[in-house]
Short mmCIF file of C-alpha atoms in Angstrom, two decimals:
data_model
loop_
_atom_site.label_atom_id
_atom_site.label_comp_id
_atom_site.label_asym_id
_atom_site.label_seq_id
_atom_site.Cartn_x
_atom_site.Cartn_y
_atom_site.Cartn_z
CA MET I 1 43.61 32.05 15.20
CA PRO I 2 44.15 28.46 14.24
CA THR I 3 46.51 27.79 10.12
CA LYS I 4 45.58 25.71 7.74
CA VAL I 5 47.58 23.14 9.11
CA ASP I 6 45.73 23.23 12.40
CA ILE I 7 41.67 23.59 10.59
CA VAL I 8 41.23 20.20 10.76
CA THR I 9 42.49 19.61 14.05
CA GLU I 10 40.79 22.21 15.67
CA ASP I 11 37.25 21.52 14.59
CA TYR I 12 37.82 17.67 15.59
CA LYS I 13 38.87 19.62 19.10
CA GLU I 14 36.10 21.50 19.35
CA LYS I 15 33.36 18.87 17.96
CA TYR I 16 35.20 15.54 18.85
CA GLY I 17 38.34 15.56 21.01
CA PHE I 18 37.30 16.77 24.76
CA SER I 19 37.73 14.60 27.94
CA ASP I 20 35.71 14.09 30.48
CA PRO I 21 36.77 13.64 34.22
CA ILE I 22 37.22 10.53 35.60
CA GLU I 23 37.13 10.69 38.75
CA GLU I 24 33.72 9.91 38.91
CA TYR I 25 33.32 6.70 37.33
CA ALA I 26 31.84 3.27 39.26
CA VAL I 27 34.17 1.35 38.10
CA LYS I 28 38.09 3.10 37.17
CA GLY I 29 39.99 1.40 34.68
CA VAL I 30 42.00 -1.65 35.22
CA LYS I 31 45.53 -1.63 33.03
CA GLY I 32 47.49 -4.42 31.14
CA LEU I 33 46.28 -7.97 30.04
CA SER I 34 46.42 -11.45 31.98
CA GLU I 35 43.89 -14.37 33.50
CA ARG I 36 43.14 -11.83 36.36
CA VAL I 37 41.80 -8.85 33.79
CA VAL I 38 39.46 -11.45 31.40
CA GLN I 39 37.93 -13.30 34.78
CA GLU I 40 37.46 -9.03 35.98
CA ILE I 41 35.48 -8.56 33.83
CA VAL I 42 33.50 -11.45 33.81
CA ARG I 43 32.72 -11.31 37.14
CA LEU I 44 31.81 -7.86 36.78
CA HIS I 45 28.81 -8.55 33.77
CA ASP I 46 28.04 -11.95 36.24
CA GLU I 47 28.29 -13.96 32.65
CA PRO I 48 28.01 -17.88 32.31
CA ALA I 49 30.78 -20.71 32.70
CA TRP I 50 30.49 -21.44 29.09
CA MET I 51 31.03 -17.62 28.78
CA GLU I 52 34.15 -17.22 30.86
CA GLN I 53 35.17 -20.56 28.84
CA THR I 54 35.65 -19.12 25.43
CA ARG I 55 37.01 -16.10 27.22
CA MET I 56 39.79 -17.90 28.46
CA LYS I 57 40.50 -20.02 25.09
CA ALA I 58 40.50 -16.90 23.40
CA LEU I 59 43.09 -15.37 25.60
CA LYS I 60 45.51 -19.03 25.41
CA HIS I 61 45.35 -18.70 21.34
CA PHE I 62 45.96 -14.45 21.49
CA LEU I 63 48.87 -15.28 23.58
CA ASP I 64 50.24 -18.46 21.83
CA ARG I 65 49.15 -16.79 18.56
CA LYS I 66 51.59 -15.19 16.29
CA ALA I 67 51.08 -11.27 14.29
CA PRO I 68 50.39 -12.35 10.72
CA ALA I 69 53.42 -11.51 8.75
CA TRP I 70 50.93 -9.41 6.42
CA ALA I 71 50.80 -6.71 9.40
CA PRO I 72 53.72 -6.62 11.43
CA GLU I 73 53.27 -3.88 13.23
CA LEU I 74 50.17 -5.27 15.24
CA ALA I 75 53.64 -7.41 16.79
CA ASP I 76 55.11 -3.56 18.02
CA ILE I 77 51.83 -2.96 19.95
CA ASP I 78 52.32 -3.00 23.52
CA TYR I 79 49.25 -4.41 24.67
CA GLN I 80 50.04 -4.12 28.56
CA ASP I 81 49.38 -0.93 27.54
CA PHE I 82 46.24 -0.11 27.58
CA TYR I 83 43.42 -0.14 29.70
CA TYR I 84 40.91 -3.58 29.27
CA TYR I 85 37.86 -2.72 31.31
CA ALA I 86 36.42 1.42 32.57
CA ARG I 87 32.67 1.49 33.60
CA PRO I 88 31.40 5.33 33.76
CA THR I 89 27.80 4.70 35.62
CA LYS I 90 26.38 1.50 37.34
CA LYS I 91 23.73 0.59 34.62
CA ALA I 92 22.83 1.99 31.58
CA ALA I 93 20.32 4.52 31.53
CA ASP I 94 16.37 4.36 29.46
CA SER I 95 16.80 9.16 30.23
CA TRP I 96 19.62 10.66 29.03
CA ASP I 97 18.36 13.04 32.34
CA GLN I 98 19.72 9.02 34.04
CA LEU I 99 23.19 10.18 32.94
CA PRO I 100 26.02 12.73 34.51
CA ALA I 101 25.37 15.63 33.13
CA TYR I 102 28.82 15.57 31.50
CA ILE I 103 28.14 12.41 29.91
CA LYS I 104 24.85 13.69 28.93
CA ASN I 105 26.53 17.13 27.05
CA THR I 106 28.58 14.50 25.71
CA TYR I 107 26.45 13.52 23.85
CA ASP I 108 24.26 16.66 23.21
CA LYS I 109 27.43 17.60 22.16
CA LEU I 110 27.46 14.66 19.40
CA GLY I 111 24.38 15.52 18.85
CA ILE I 112 23.15 11.90 19.31
CA GLY I 113 20.15 12.98 21.34
CA GLU I 114 18.39 15.57 18.83
CA ALA I 115 19.27 12.96 15.88
CA GLU I 116 16.81 10.02 17.97
CA LYS I 117 14.37 12.52 18.34
CA LYS I 118 14.09 13.24 14.21
CA PHE I 119 15.03 9.62 12.85
CA LEU I 120 15.71 7.45 14.67
CA ALA I 121 14.37 4.62 15.89
CA GLY I 122 16.21 3.69 18.41
CA VAL I 123 19.98 4.83 20.39
CA GLY I 124 22.59 3.22 21.95
CA ALA I 125 25.71 5.15 23.44
CA ILE I 126 28.22 3.08 24.16
CA TYR I 127 30.92 4.99 26.41
CA GLU I 128 35.02 3.30 27.62
CA SER I 129 33.65 -0.48 28.09
CA GLU I 130 29.84 -0.12 28.21
CA ALA I 131 26.00 1.14 27.70
CA VAL I 132 25.41 4.35 29.03
CA TYR I 133 21.93 4.48 27.10
CA HIS I 134 19.71 2.73 25.48
CA SER I 135 16.54 3.41 24.11
CA ILE I 136 14.16 2.11 21.26
CA GLN I 137 10.48 2.89 20.20
CA GLY I 138 7.95 1.41 22.11
CA GLU I 139 5.60 0.01 18.75
CA LEU I 140 8.95 -1.79 18.26
CA SER I 141 9.54 -3.31 21.47
CA LYS I 142 5.91 -4.69 21.29
CA GLN I 143 6.53 -6.23 17.64
CA GLY I 144 9.75 -8.36 19.24
CA VAL I 145 12.35 -5.84 18.19
CA VAL I 146 15.19 -6.10 20.28
CA PHE I 147 18.24 -3.54 20.69
CA THR I 148 20.13 -3.56 23.32
CA ASP I 149 23.06 -4.81 24.53
CA THR I 150 25.34 -6.94 24.75
CA VAL I 151 26.59 -7.63 27.65
CA THR I 152 22.34 -7.42 29.36
CA ALA I 153 21.72 -9.77 25.67
CA LEU I 154 23.87 -12.59 27.90
CA LYS I 155 21.44 -11.73 30.19
CA GLU I 156 18.14 -11.58 29.17
CA TYR I 157 18.36 -13.09 25.33
CA PRO I 158 20.99 -16.48 26.61
CA GLU I 159 19.60 -18.62 24.00
CA ILE I 160 19.92 -16.49 21.61
CA MET I 161 23.48 -15.27 22.63
CA LYS I 162 24.52 -18.85 23.19
CA LYS I 163 23.01 -20.11 19.51
CA TYR I 164 25.21 -16.58 17.32
CA PHE I 165 27.95 -15.64 19.22
CA GLY I 166 30.85 -16.27 17.78
CA THR I 167 29.91 -18.13 15.02
CA VAL I 168 29.96 -15.99 12.58
CA VAL I 169 33.69 -14.50 13.79
CA PRO I 170 35.35 -17.55 15.65
CA TYR I 171 37.80 -16.48 17.86
CA GLN I 172 40.79 -18.60 15.86
CA ASP I 173 39.75 -17.13 12.56
CA ASN I 174 42.45 -13.85 13.38
CA TYR I 175 44.88 -12.58 15.75
CA ILE I 176 43.24 -9.71 17.25
CA ALA I 177 39.17 -12.24 17.21
CA ALA I 178 41.19 -13.60 19.49
CA LEU I 179 42.39 -10.93 21.56
CA GLN I 180 39.17 -9.19 21.12
CA THR I 181 36.95 -11.88 22.16
CA ALA I 182 38.83 -12.69 25.57
CA VAL I 183 37.94 -9.03 26.44
CA TRP I 184 34.67 -8.10 24.76
CA SER I 185 32.06 -5.48 26.62
CA ALA I 186 30.85 -2.70 24.82
CA GLY I 187 28.54 -3.32 21.86
CA SER I 188 25.11 -3.50 20.41
CA PHE I 189 21.95 -6.55 20.49
CA VAL I 190 19.44 -6.41 18.29
CA TYR I 191 17.19 -9.51 17.64
CA VAL I 192 14.15 -8.62 14.76
CA PRO I 193 11.36 -11.46 14.39
CA GLU I 194 10.06 -13.20 11.49
CA GLY I 195 8.37 -10.37 9.44
CA VAL I 196 8.65 -7.66 10.80
CA LYS I 197 10.64 -4.40 9.21
CA VAL I 198 11.92 -1.80 10.72
CA SER I 199 11.67 1.55 8.63
CA MET I 200 13.64 4.25 10.86
CA PRO I 201 17.28 3.32 11.72
CA LEU I 202 19.08 2.06 14.93
CA GLN I 203 22.22 4.03 16.03
CA ALA I 204 24.80 3.24 18.01
CA TYR I 205 27.74 5.64 19.32
CA PHE I 206 31.26 4.82 20.65
CA ARG I 207 33.28 6.84 22.55
CA ILE I 208 36.36 6.87 24.29
CA ASN I 209 37.47 8.95 26.98
CA GLU I 210 40.38 7.72 29.23
CA ARG I 211 44.14 7.72 27.62
CA ASN I 212 45.43 4.54 26.70
CA MET I 213 41.93 3.24 26.44
CA GLY I 214 40.73 0.03 25.02
CA GLN I 215 37.60 -0.73 23.97
CA PHE I 216 36.48 -4.03 22.32
CA GLU I 217 32.89 -3.54 20.77
CA ARG I 218 31.29 -7.16 20.34
CA THR I 219 27.94 -6.79 18.19
CA LEU I 220 25.45 -9.38 16.92
CA ILE I 221 22.48 -8.57 14.63
CA VAL I 222 19.80 -11.73 14.26
CA GLY I 223 17.23 -10.85 11.43
CA GLU I 224 15.04 -13.69 10.80
CA PRO I 225 13.22 -14.78 7.72
CA TYR I 226 12.40 -11.34 5.95
CA SER I 227 12.66 -9.35 8.38
CA GLU I 228 13.96 -5.82 7.41
CA VAL I 229 16.84 -3.40 9.60
CA THR I 230 18.85 -0.79 9.13
CA TYR I 231 22.15 -0.16 11.76
CA MET I 232 24.32 2.77 11.93
CA GLU I 233 27.16 3.25 14.41
CA GLY I 234 29.90 6.80 14.87
CA CYS I 235 32.20 6.57 17.24
CA SER I 236 34.74 9.59 18.61
CA ALA I 237 37.50 10.00 20.85
CA PRO I 238 40.16 12.52 22.36
CA VAL I 239 43.41 13.60 20.95
CA TYR I 240 45.71 12.34 23.34
CA SER I 241 49.69 11.66 22.69
CA SER I 242 49.27 8.06 23.56
CA GLN I 243 47.47 4.98 21.61
CA SER I 244 43.63 4.12 22.63
CA LEU I 245 42.60 0.56 20.83
CA HIS I 246 39.34 0.09 19.55
CA SER I 247 38.48 -3.56 18.66
CA ALA I 248 35.58 -4.77 17.11
CA ILE I 249 33.83 -7.97 16.31
CA VAL I 250 30.41 -7.88 14.64
CA GLU I 251 28.37 -10.76 13.12
CA ILE I 252 25.43 -10.33 11.51
CA ILE I 253 23.28 -13.22 10.85
CA ALA I 254 20.37 -12.70 7.81
CA GLN I 255 17.85 -15.11 7.75
CA LYS I 256 15.87 -16.14 4.50
CA GLY I 257 14.77 -13.46 2.48
CA SER I 258 15.92 -10.91 4.75
CA LEU I 259 17.52 -7.84 4.78
CA VAL I 260 20.12 -6.05 6.82
CA LYS I 261 21.97 -2.17 6.89
CA TYR I 262 24.78 -1.75 8.26
CA THR I 263 26.51 1.76 7.96
CA THR I 264 29.53 2.73 9.95
CA LEU I 265 30.50 6.24 9.88
CA GLN I 266 34.26 6.35 12.32
CA ASN I 267 35.72 9.43 13.11
CA TRP I 268 38.54 8.24 15.35
CA SER I 269 41.17 10.74 16.79
CA ARG I 270 44.80 10.00 14.83
CA ASP I 271 46.33 8.00 18.47
CA VAL I 272 43.70 4.88 17.85
CA LEU I 273 43.95 1.94 16.94
CA ASN I 274 41.54 0.92 14.46
CA LEU I 275 41.08 -2.82 14.38
CA VAL I 276 37.96 -4.07 13.51
CA THR I 277 36.44 -7.53 12.77
CA LYS I 278 33.21 -7.54 10.43
CA ARG I 279 32.21 -10.12 8.84
CA ALA I 280 27.89 -11.54 7.66
CA HIS I 281 26.05 -14.73 6.77
CA ALA I 282 23.64 -14.40 4.45
CA TYR I 283 20.91 -16.81 4.03
CA GLU I 284 18.92 -17.40 0.53
CA ASP I 285 17.47 -14.76 -0.95
CA SER I 286 18.39 -12.21 2.26
CA THR I 287 20.62 -9.01 1.43
CA VAL I 288 23.16 -8.00 3.41
CA SER I 289 24.63 -4.01 2.22
CA TRP I 290 27.93 -3.05 4.58
CA VAL I 291 27.65 0.78 3.68
CA ASP I 292 32.05 1.90 5.75
CA PHE I 293 33.20 5.21 5.84
CA ASN I 294 37.76 5.09 7.27
CA GLY I 295 38.44 8.11 8.80
CA GLY I 296 40.46 9.29 11.64
CA SER I 297 42.18 7.17 13.21
CA ARG I 298 45.96 6.20 12.85
CA LEU I 299 45.90 2.81 11.81
CA THR I 300 42.66 1.03 10.40
CA ARG I 301 42.31 -2.69 9.41
CA LYS I 302 38.96 -3.17 8.29
CA TYR I 303 37.44 -6.04 5.49
CA PRO I 304 33.77 -6.21 6.10
CA SER I 305 33.12 -9.36 4.15
CA ILE I 306 29.48 -11.89 3.74
CA TYR I 307 29.11 -15.13 2.65
CA LEU I 308 26.74 -15.72 0.61
CA LEU I 309 25.24 -19.05 2.51
CA GLY I 310 21.65 -19.37 -0.27
CA PRO I 311 20.55 -19.46 -3.28
CA ARG I 312 20.30 -15.67 -4.42
CA ALA I 313 21.73 -14.13 -1.68
CA LYS I 314 22.70 -10.38 -2.28
CA ALA I 315 26.20 -8.57 -1.24
CA ASP I 316 26.94 -5.12 -1.00
CA ILE I 317 30.17 -3.65 -0.23
CA ILE I 318 30.51 0.14 -0.33
CA SER I 319 34.35 0.90 1.38
CA VAL I 320 35.44 4.66 1.27
CA ALA I 321 39.15 5.60 2.97
CA TYR I 322 40.70 9.02 3.63
CA ALA I 323 44.50 8.82 4.93
CA GLY I 324 45.77 11.99 6.46
CA ALA I 325 49.56 12.99 7.28
CA GLY I 326 50.51 9.96 9.61
CA GLN I 327 47.45 7.63 8.81
CA VAL I 328 47.22 4.33 7.99
CA GLN I 329 43.55 3.40 5.73
CA ASP I 330 44.14 -0.63 5.53
CA THR I 331 40.31 -1.45 4.37
CA GLY I 332 38.49 -3.15 1.16
CA GLY I 333 35.75 -5.84 0.96
CA LYS I 334 35.11 -9.49 0.47
CA ALA I 335 32.58 -11.47 -0.78
CA ILE I 336 32.25 -15.38 -0.40
CA HIS I 337 30.19 -17.18 -2.42
CA LEU I 338 28.89 -20.30 -1.16
CA ALA I 339 25.47 -20.96 -3.31
CA ARG I 340 23.73 -20.40 -7.09
CA ASP I 341 22.72 -17.57 -7.79
CA THR I 342 24.30 -15.41 -5.83
CA THR I 343 25.30 -11.58 -6.79
CA SER I 344 27.38 -9.93 -4.74
CA LYS I 345 29.61 -5.96 -6.48
CA ILE I 346 32.16 -4.52 -3.98
CA ILE I 347 32.80 -0.29 -4.38
CA SER I 348 36.17 0.58 -3.09
CA ARG I 349 37.64 4.41 -3.33
CA SER I 350 40.01 6.15 -1.34
CA VAL I 351 41.36 9.64 -0.84
CA SER I 352 45.08 10.37 0.33
CA LYS I 353 47.06 13.42 1.42
CA ASP I 354 49.51 14.66 3.69
CA GLY I 355 51.81 11.69 3.00
CA GLY I 356 48.77 9.22 4.12
CA HIS I 357 48.50 6.04 2.97
CA THR I 358 45.18 3.85 2.02
CA ALA I 359 45.06 0.06 0.68
CA TYR I 360 42.87 -2.17 -0.26
CA ARG I 361 42.46 -5.75 0.09
CA GLY I 362 39.55 -7.21 -1.44
CA LEU I 363 39.16 -11.50 -1.87
CA LEU I 364 36.17 -12.79 -4.46
CA HIS I 365 35.43 -16.02 -3.66
CA ILE I 366 32.87 -18.92 -5.68
CA ALA I 367 32.96 -22.14 -4.78
CA LYS I 368 32.89 -25.16 -6.65
CA GLY I 369 28.69 -25.86 -7.00
CA ALA I 370 27.95 -21.95 -7.43
CA LYS I 371 26.23 -21.64 -10.16
CA ASN I 372 25.41 -19.03 -12.22
CA VAL I 373 27.24 -16.15 -10.29
CA LYS I 374 27.66 -12.78 -10.78
CA SER I 375 29.87 -10.17 -8.74
CA SER I 376 31.49 -6.85 -9.75
CA VAL I 377 33.97 -5.68 -7.95
CA ARG I 378 35.56 -1.87 -8.46
CA CYS I 379 38.36 -0.18 -6.58
CA ASP I 380 39.23 3.42 -7.34
CA ALA I 381 41.87 5.93 -5.57
CA LEU I 382 42.20 9.37 -5.97
CA LEU I 383 46.24 10.55 -4.69
CA ILE I 384 46.39 14.40 -3.97
CA ASP I 385 50.23 14.71 -3.70
CA GLU I 386 53.16 13.36 -4.51
CA ARG I 387 53.88 12.03 -0.88
CA SER I 388 51.20 10.12 -0.64
CA THR I 389 50.42 6.79 -1.16
CA THR I 390 48.17 4.20 -2.32
CA ALA I 391 47.98 -0.19 -3.10
CA THR I 392 46.00 -2.62 -3.40
CA TYR I 393 45.59 -6.07 -2.70
CA PRO I 394 42.31 -7.84 -4.70
CA TYR I 395 42.54 -11.53 -4.84
CA MET I 396 40.23 -13.81 -6.78
CA GLU I 397 39.34 -17.72 -6.70
CA ILE I 398 37.23 -18.44 -9.31
CA GLN I 399 35.84 -22.34 -9.60
CA GLU I 400 33.40 -22.06 -11.44
CA ASP I 401 32.55 -21.28 -16.08
CA ASP I 402 29.96 -19.17 -15.74
CA ALA I 403 30.33 -17.18 -12.97
CA THR I 404 30.02 -13.76 -14.54
CA VAL I 405 33.04 -11.39 -13.45
CA THR I 406 34.39 -7.77 -13.35
CA HIS I 407 36.45 -6.05 -12.01
CA GLU I 408 38.41 -2.74 -12.39
CA ALA I 409 40.41 -0.92 -10.86
CA SER I 410 42.21 2.70 -10.94
CA VAL I 411 44.19 5.41 -9.79
CA GLY I 412 44.30 8.94 -10.34
CA LYS I 413 44.96 12.13 -9.32
CA VAL I 414 43.17 15.92 -9.12
CA GLY I 415 43.18 17.20 -13.04
CA GLU I 416 44.21 20.74 -13.14
CA GLU I 417 41.96 20.62 -15.83
CA GLN I 418 39.02 20.13 -13.23
CA LEU I 419 40.08 22.10 -10.90
CA PHE I 420 40.92 25.37 -13.39
CA TYR I 421 37.72 24.59 -15.03
CA LEU I 422 35.85 25.37 -11.77
CA MET I 423 38.31 27.94 -10.41
CA ALA I 424 37.43 29.92 -13.79
CA ARG I 425 33.79 30.50 -12.47
CA GLY I 426 35.20 32.18 -9.34
CA ILE I 427 35.19 28.40 -6.75
CA SER I 428 38.36 29.20 -4.79
CA GLU I 429 41.12 26.42 -5.54
CA GLY I 430 40.06 24.74 -1.72
CA ASP I 431 36.19 24.58 -2.59
CA ALA I 432 36.95 23.26 -6.33
CA LEU I 433 39.13 21.00 -5.06
CA SER I 434 36.58 19.88 -1.96
CA MET I 435 33.94 19.59 -4.46
CA VAL I 436 36.31 17.02 -6.60
CA VAL I 437 37.09 14.99 -3.72
CA ASN I 438 32.40 14.69 -2.63
CA GLY I 439 32.19 13.67 -6.02
CA PHE I 440 34.07 11.32 -6.01
CA LEU I 441 33.23 9.81 -3.01
CA GLU I 442 29.34 10.80 -3.80
CA PRO I 443 28.80 5.97 -3.79
CA PHE I 444 29.39 6.70 -0.09
CA ALA I 445 27.69 9.63 1.03
CA LYS I 446 24.18 8.81 -1.36
CA GLU I 447 23.07 6.14 1.25
CA LEU I 448 23.45 8.56 4.59
CA PRO I 449 20.44 10.25 5.81
CA MET I 450 20.53 13.54 4.79
CA ALA I 451 21.73 15.07 7.82
CA TYR I 452 24.94 12.75 8.27
CA ALA I 453 25.62 13.08 4.35
CA VAL I 454 25.45 16.81 5.01
CA GLU I 455 28.09 16.26 8.00
CA PHE I 456 30.69 13.94 5.78
CA ASN I 457 30.84 15.89 3.45
CA ARG I 458 31.54 18.82 5.76
CA LEU I 459 33.92 16.63 6.69
CA MET I 460 35.64 16.25 3.67
CA SER I 461 35.85 19.98 2.53
CA LEU I 462 37.54 20.92 5.74
CA GLU I 463 40.19 17.54 5.16
CA MET I 464 40.17 19.49 1.55
CA THR I 465 40.96 22.36 2.43
CA ASN I 466 43.27 22.32 4.52
CA ALA I 467 45.10 20.33 1.07
CA VAL I 468 45.63 23.50 -0.30
CA GLY I 469 47.63 26.31 0.03
#
């Protein structure tokens, strides 16, 4: 019988924290970072020369560059202690029945196959370093929509990959981007032709299985003019006593009049370091939306950003974080206005308990010449107990006088009056706290499909039940 302290951990173990045997892998783990490891990844992928050159430049840049002073823990990570590549199957399957039983069972437990039948237009399953399964509805394929893994895209759509890869997030952008570009493998490639609207979401699920595994997700989404697409991603890993690393670069190109919505429901185990760069280029009359939940992991650093490059482009960012015992969620959002008549909205909500730490880092930049910009930024933090902490680092660089900008921030605690009001109506303390927290995080939950919103609220309820008594 688990104690209250164990409730969340036991729940995580049951649904997400199991591990699979690695003896059956097609390519077992390659540990340590070196030129040889990078070249081995190139060989396994049979990559073109330009990609190999990009990787080698990125590796040199990473080795020569120092970790940023504002994130000193990045310098303390032992980058030689991770496996940089592991491949469970020889190639991605297009039927769940083609997968080894242990992998199929993993995704069955996670409910991916069931979700695919009910409300998804396509599914990608990424396991360790490579995709093991990919599907897309036939009707979308006929319209020219592409949803595959990034390694396959490099072979089958080389011109698109070469045109856009690294243009939104170049390897010189930051310390971890250089490492990620050198060793990337898993990830999604989405291409939506002009005028095509994908009405149902595409989803990718990232799974880390091996101890000390490094998973380097590389995702590229291209929305041609007047197209629409919603992409969702989930992630999980077993619980180990040693660290694993998930590092991602996500690049979005939203052409004129397009709509791209990217939703993340992150639930890594608490031994995972999660270091991510997500960025979008939004052109004239386009809309890009990041909807981002950061839960799980020991450390997350993630600040989704949108560069508004054309008139009337629009940016929406909802960033939600939860930090429990031993966790740091350093998250936020950035809107960079480089064209006139552009709008942005950033909403950040965070919850800290049991000594967890959340931080909001945000940037609003309005460049000279970007006339008539409208922007609102709101960040709110909720502290459940006295041991937990939160911090806010908002930056605003406004170079035009006619901009309309609002910024609000608050740090609060759960009020005794709120709990008393609910408990006076027969609701237990744990359920009352869950109701208050779920209401606080409602801006995120209402953006999710119903099944995901239910799962999110259940996860938060379990965390809050652990917080009382």
